[in-house]
PDB file of C-alpha atoms in Angstrom:
ATOM      1  CA  MET S1061     -32.915 -26.699 -60.325  1.00  0.00           C
ATOM      2  CA  THR S1062     -31.302 -23.283 -60.585  1.00  0.00           C
ATOM      3  CA  ASN S1063     -27.599 -22.604 -61.202  1.00  0.00           C
ATOM      4  CA  TYR S1064     -25.806 -20.677 -58.451  1.00  0.00           C
ATOM      5  CA  GLU S1065     -22.296 -19.509 -57.694  1.00  0.00           C
ATOM      6  CA  LEU S1066     -21.042 -19.093 -54.136  1.00  0.00           C
ATOM      7  CA  MET S1067     -17.880 -17.217 -53.225  1.00  0.00           C
ATOM      8  CA  PHE S1068     -16.756 -17.191 -49.626  1.00  0.00           C
ATOM      9  CA  ILE S1069     -13.679 -15.987 -47.764  1.00  0.00           C
ATOM     10  CA  ILE S1070     -12.326 -18.135 -44.949  1.00  0.00           C
ATOM     11  CA  ASN S1071     -10.396 -16.738 -41.996  1.00  0.00           C
ATOM     12  CA  PRO S1072      -6.685 -16.925 -42.986  1.00  0.00           C
ATOM     13  CA  THR S1073      -5.489 -17.746 -39.466  1.00  0.00           C
ATOM     14  CA  LEU S1074      -7.003 -21.264 -39.593  1.00  0.00           C
ATOM     15  CA  GLU S1075      -4.815 -24.296 -40.223  1.00  0.00           C
ATOM     16  CA  GLU S1076      -5.012 -25.995 -43.636  1.00  0.00           C
ATOM     17  CA  GLU S1077      -7.085 -28.900 -42.255  1.00  0.00           C
ATOM     18  CA  LYS S1078      -9.658 -26.487 -40.790  1.00  0.00           C
ATOM     19  CA  LYS S1079      -9.905 -24.584 -44.102  1.00  0.00           C
ATOM     20  CA  ASN S1080     -10.528 -27.851 -45.944  1.00  0.00           C
ATOM     21  CA  ALA S1081     -13.094 -28.819 -43.299  1.00  0.00           C
ATOM     22  CA  VAL S1082     -14.965 -25.537 -43.875  1.00  0.00           C
ATOM     23  CA  VAL S1083     -15.073 -26.196 -47.640  1.00  0.00           C
ATOM     24  CA  GLU S1084     -16.331 -29.745 -46.987  1.00  0.00           C
ATOM     25  CA  LYS S1085     -18.945 -28.427 -44.546  1.00  0.00           C
ATOM     26  CA  VAL S1086     -20.301 -25.941 -47.116  1.00  0.00           C
ATOM     27  CA  THR S1087     -20.382 -28.680 -49.775  1.00  0.00           C
ATOM     28  CA  GLU S1088     -22.226 -30.925 -47.312  1.00  0.00           C
ATOM     29  CA  ILE S1089     -24.822 -28.210 -46.600  1.00  0.00           C
ATOM     30  CA  ILE S1090     -25.518 -27.957 -50.339  1.00  0.00           C
ATOM     31  CA  THR S1091     -25.755 -31.719 -50.943  1.00  0.00           C
ATOM     32  CA  ASN S1092     -27.878 -32.332 -47.829  1.00  0.00           C
ATOM     33  CA  GLY S1093     -30.246 -29.595 -49.021  1.00  0.00           C
ATOM     34  CA  GLY S1094     -30.848 -31.449 -52.276  1.00  0.00           C
ATOM     35  CA  GLY S1095     -28.300 -29.521 -54.326  1.00  0.00           C
ATOM     36  CA  GLU S1096     -25.423 -30.714 -56.466  1.00  0.00           C
ATOM     37  CA  VAL S1097     -21.946 -29.123 -56.503  1.00  0.00           C
ATOM     38  CA  SER S1098     -20.596 -29.048 -60.056  1.00  0.00           C
ATOM     39  CA  LYS S1099     -17.302 -27.221 -59.532  1.00  0.00           C
ATOM     40  CA  THR S1100     -15.065 -26.285 -56.601  1.00  0.00           C
ATOM     41  CA  ASP S1101     -12.391 -23.696 -57.286  1.00  0.00           C
ATOM     42  CA  VAL S1102     -10.006 -22.888 -54.426  1.00  0.00           C
ATOM     43  CA  TRP S1103      -8.226 -19.612 -55.131  1.00  0.00           C
ATOM     44  CA  GLY S1104      -6.190 -19.731 -51.922  1.00  0.00           C
ATOM     45  CA  MET S1105      -4.764 -16.733 -50.082  1.00  0.00           C
ATOM     46  CA  ARG S1106      -5.510 -13.347 -51.659  1.00  0.00           C
ATOM     47  CA  LYS S1107      -5.126  -9.786 -50.472  1.00  0.00           C
ATOM     48  CA  LEU S1108      -8.443  -8.222 -49.478  1.00  0.00           C
ATOM     49  CA  ALA S1109      -9.616  -4.945 -51.021  1.00  0.00           C
ATOM     50  CA  TYR S1110     -10.157  -3.603 -47.498  1.00  0.00           C
ATOM     51  CA  PRO S1111      -9.443  -4.996 -44.013  1.00  0.00           C
ATOM     52  CA  ILE S1112     -12.056  -7.342 -42.566  1.00  0.00           C
ATOM     53  CA  GLU S1113     -11.836  -8.024 -38.839  1.00  0.00           C
ATOM     54  CA  LYS S1114      -8.337  -6.401 -38.906  1.00  0.00           C
ATOM     55  CA  LYS S1115      -7.123  -8.977 -41.450  1.00  0.00           C
ATOM     56  CA  GLU S1116      -5.500  -7.973 -44.747  1.00  0.00           C
ATOM     57  CA  GLU S1117      -5.760 -11.400 -46.444  1.00  0.00           C
ATOM     58  CA  GLY S1118      -8.367 -14.108 -46.867  1.00  0.00           C
ATOM     59  CA  TYR S1119      -8.647 -17.666 -48.205  1.00  0.00           C
ATOM     60  CA  TYR S1120     -10.981 -17.532 -51.222  1.00  0.00           C
ATOM     61  CA  VAL S1121     -13.185 -20.419 -52.432  1.00  0.00           C
ATOM     62  CA  VAL S1122     -15.709 -20.425 -55.315  1.00  0.00           C
ATOM     63  CA  LEU S1123     -18.379 -23.144 -55.663  1.00  0.00           C
ATOM     64  CA  GLU S1124     -20.761 -23.628 -58.578  1.00  0.00           C
ATOM     65  CA  PHE S1125     -23.875 -25.634 -57.768  1.00  0.00           C
ATOM     66  CA  GLN S1126     -27.438 -26.415 -58.786  1.00  0.00           C
ATOM     67  CA  ALA S1127     -30.174 -26.319 -56.178  1.00  0.00           C
ATOM     68  CA  ALA S1128     -33.788 -25.486 -55.442  1.00  0.00           C
ATOM     69  CA  PRO S1129     -34.531 -21.780 -54.852  1.00  0.00           C
ATOM     70  CA  GLU S1130     -34.911 -22.294 -51.078  1.00  0.00           C
ATOM     71  CA  LEU S1131     -31.359 -23.583 -50.508  1.00  0.00           C
ATOM     72  CA  PRO S1132     -29.471 -20.254 -50.884  1.00  0.00           C
ATOM     73  CA  LYS S1133     -31.515 -18.753 -48.033  1.00  0.00           C
ATOM     74  CA  GLU S1134     -30.471 -21.577 -45.711  1.00  0.00           C
ATOM     75  CA  LEU S1135     -26.887 -21.381 -46.979  1.00  0.00           C
ATOM     76  CA  ASN S1136     -26.785 -17.620 -46.275  1.00  0.00           C
ATOM     77  CA  ARG S1137     -28.115 -18.204 -42.774  1.00  0.00           C
ATOM     78  CA  ARG S1138     -25.554 -20.918 -41.975  1.00  0.00           C
ATOM     79  CA  LEU S1139     -22.587 -18.990 -43.414  1.00  0.00           C
ATOM     80  CA  ARG S1140     -23.579 -15.766 -41.641  1.00  0.00           C
ATOM     81  CA  ILE S1141     -23.350 -17.432 -38.214  1.00  0.00           C
ATOM     82  CA  SER S1142     -20.110 -19.290 -38.977  1.00  0.00           C
ATOM     83  CA  ASP S1143     -17.038 -17.839 -37.242  1.00  0.00           C
ATOM     84  CA  ASP S1144     -14.703 -19.324 -39.871  1.00  0.00           C
ATOM     85  CA  VAL S1145     -16.302 -17.549 -42.876  1.00  0.00           C
ATOM     86  CA  MET S1146     -15.501 -13.827 -43.035  1.00  0.00           C
ATOM     87  CA  ARG S1147     -17.653 -12.941 -46.084  1.00  0.00           C
ATOM     88  CA  HIS S1148     -19.822 -14.778 -48.595  1.00  0.00           C
ATOM     89  CA  LEU S1149     -21.976 -14.079 -51.640  1.00  0.00           C
ATOM     90  CA  VAL S1150     -24.451 -16.313 -53.488  1.00  0.00           C
ATOM     91  CA  ILE S1151     -25.257 -15.360 -57.079  1.00  0.00           C
ATOM     92  CA  ASN S1152     -28.098 -16.774 -59.203  1.00  0.00           C
ATOM     93  CA  LYS S1153     -26.387 -17.437 -62.553  1.00  0.00           C
ATOM     94  CA  ASP S1154     -29.714 -18.025 -64.360  1.00  0.00           C
ATOM     95  CA  ALA S1155     -31.186 -14.609 -63.510  1.00  0.00           C
ATOM     96  CA  LYS S1156     -30.339 -12.218 -66.331  1.00  0.00           C
TER      97      LYS S1156
END
């Protein structure tokens, strides 16, 4: 198992329940893929460095997880097609 960190920005116009549902959905993708989420850190609303989809703010979430090397590819694919996630980035914490 490899250690990863995922940061994603959720559309700020969603209601609180929908934002929580997106976080749960991402956690479910990781656990169903054989991974294990070790830490969930919700940063909340933050100002973006530059506008994304004409929005100045985003709802930031950081997840730390362990998974097989194939899982981040599937996670990238699923987050890329999600309308609720504006941006995301998966980092391999073990690669140095």
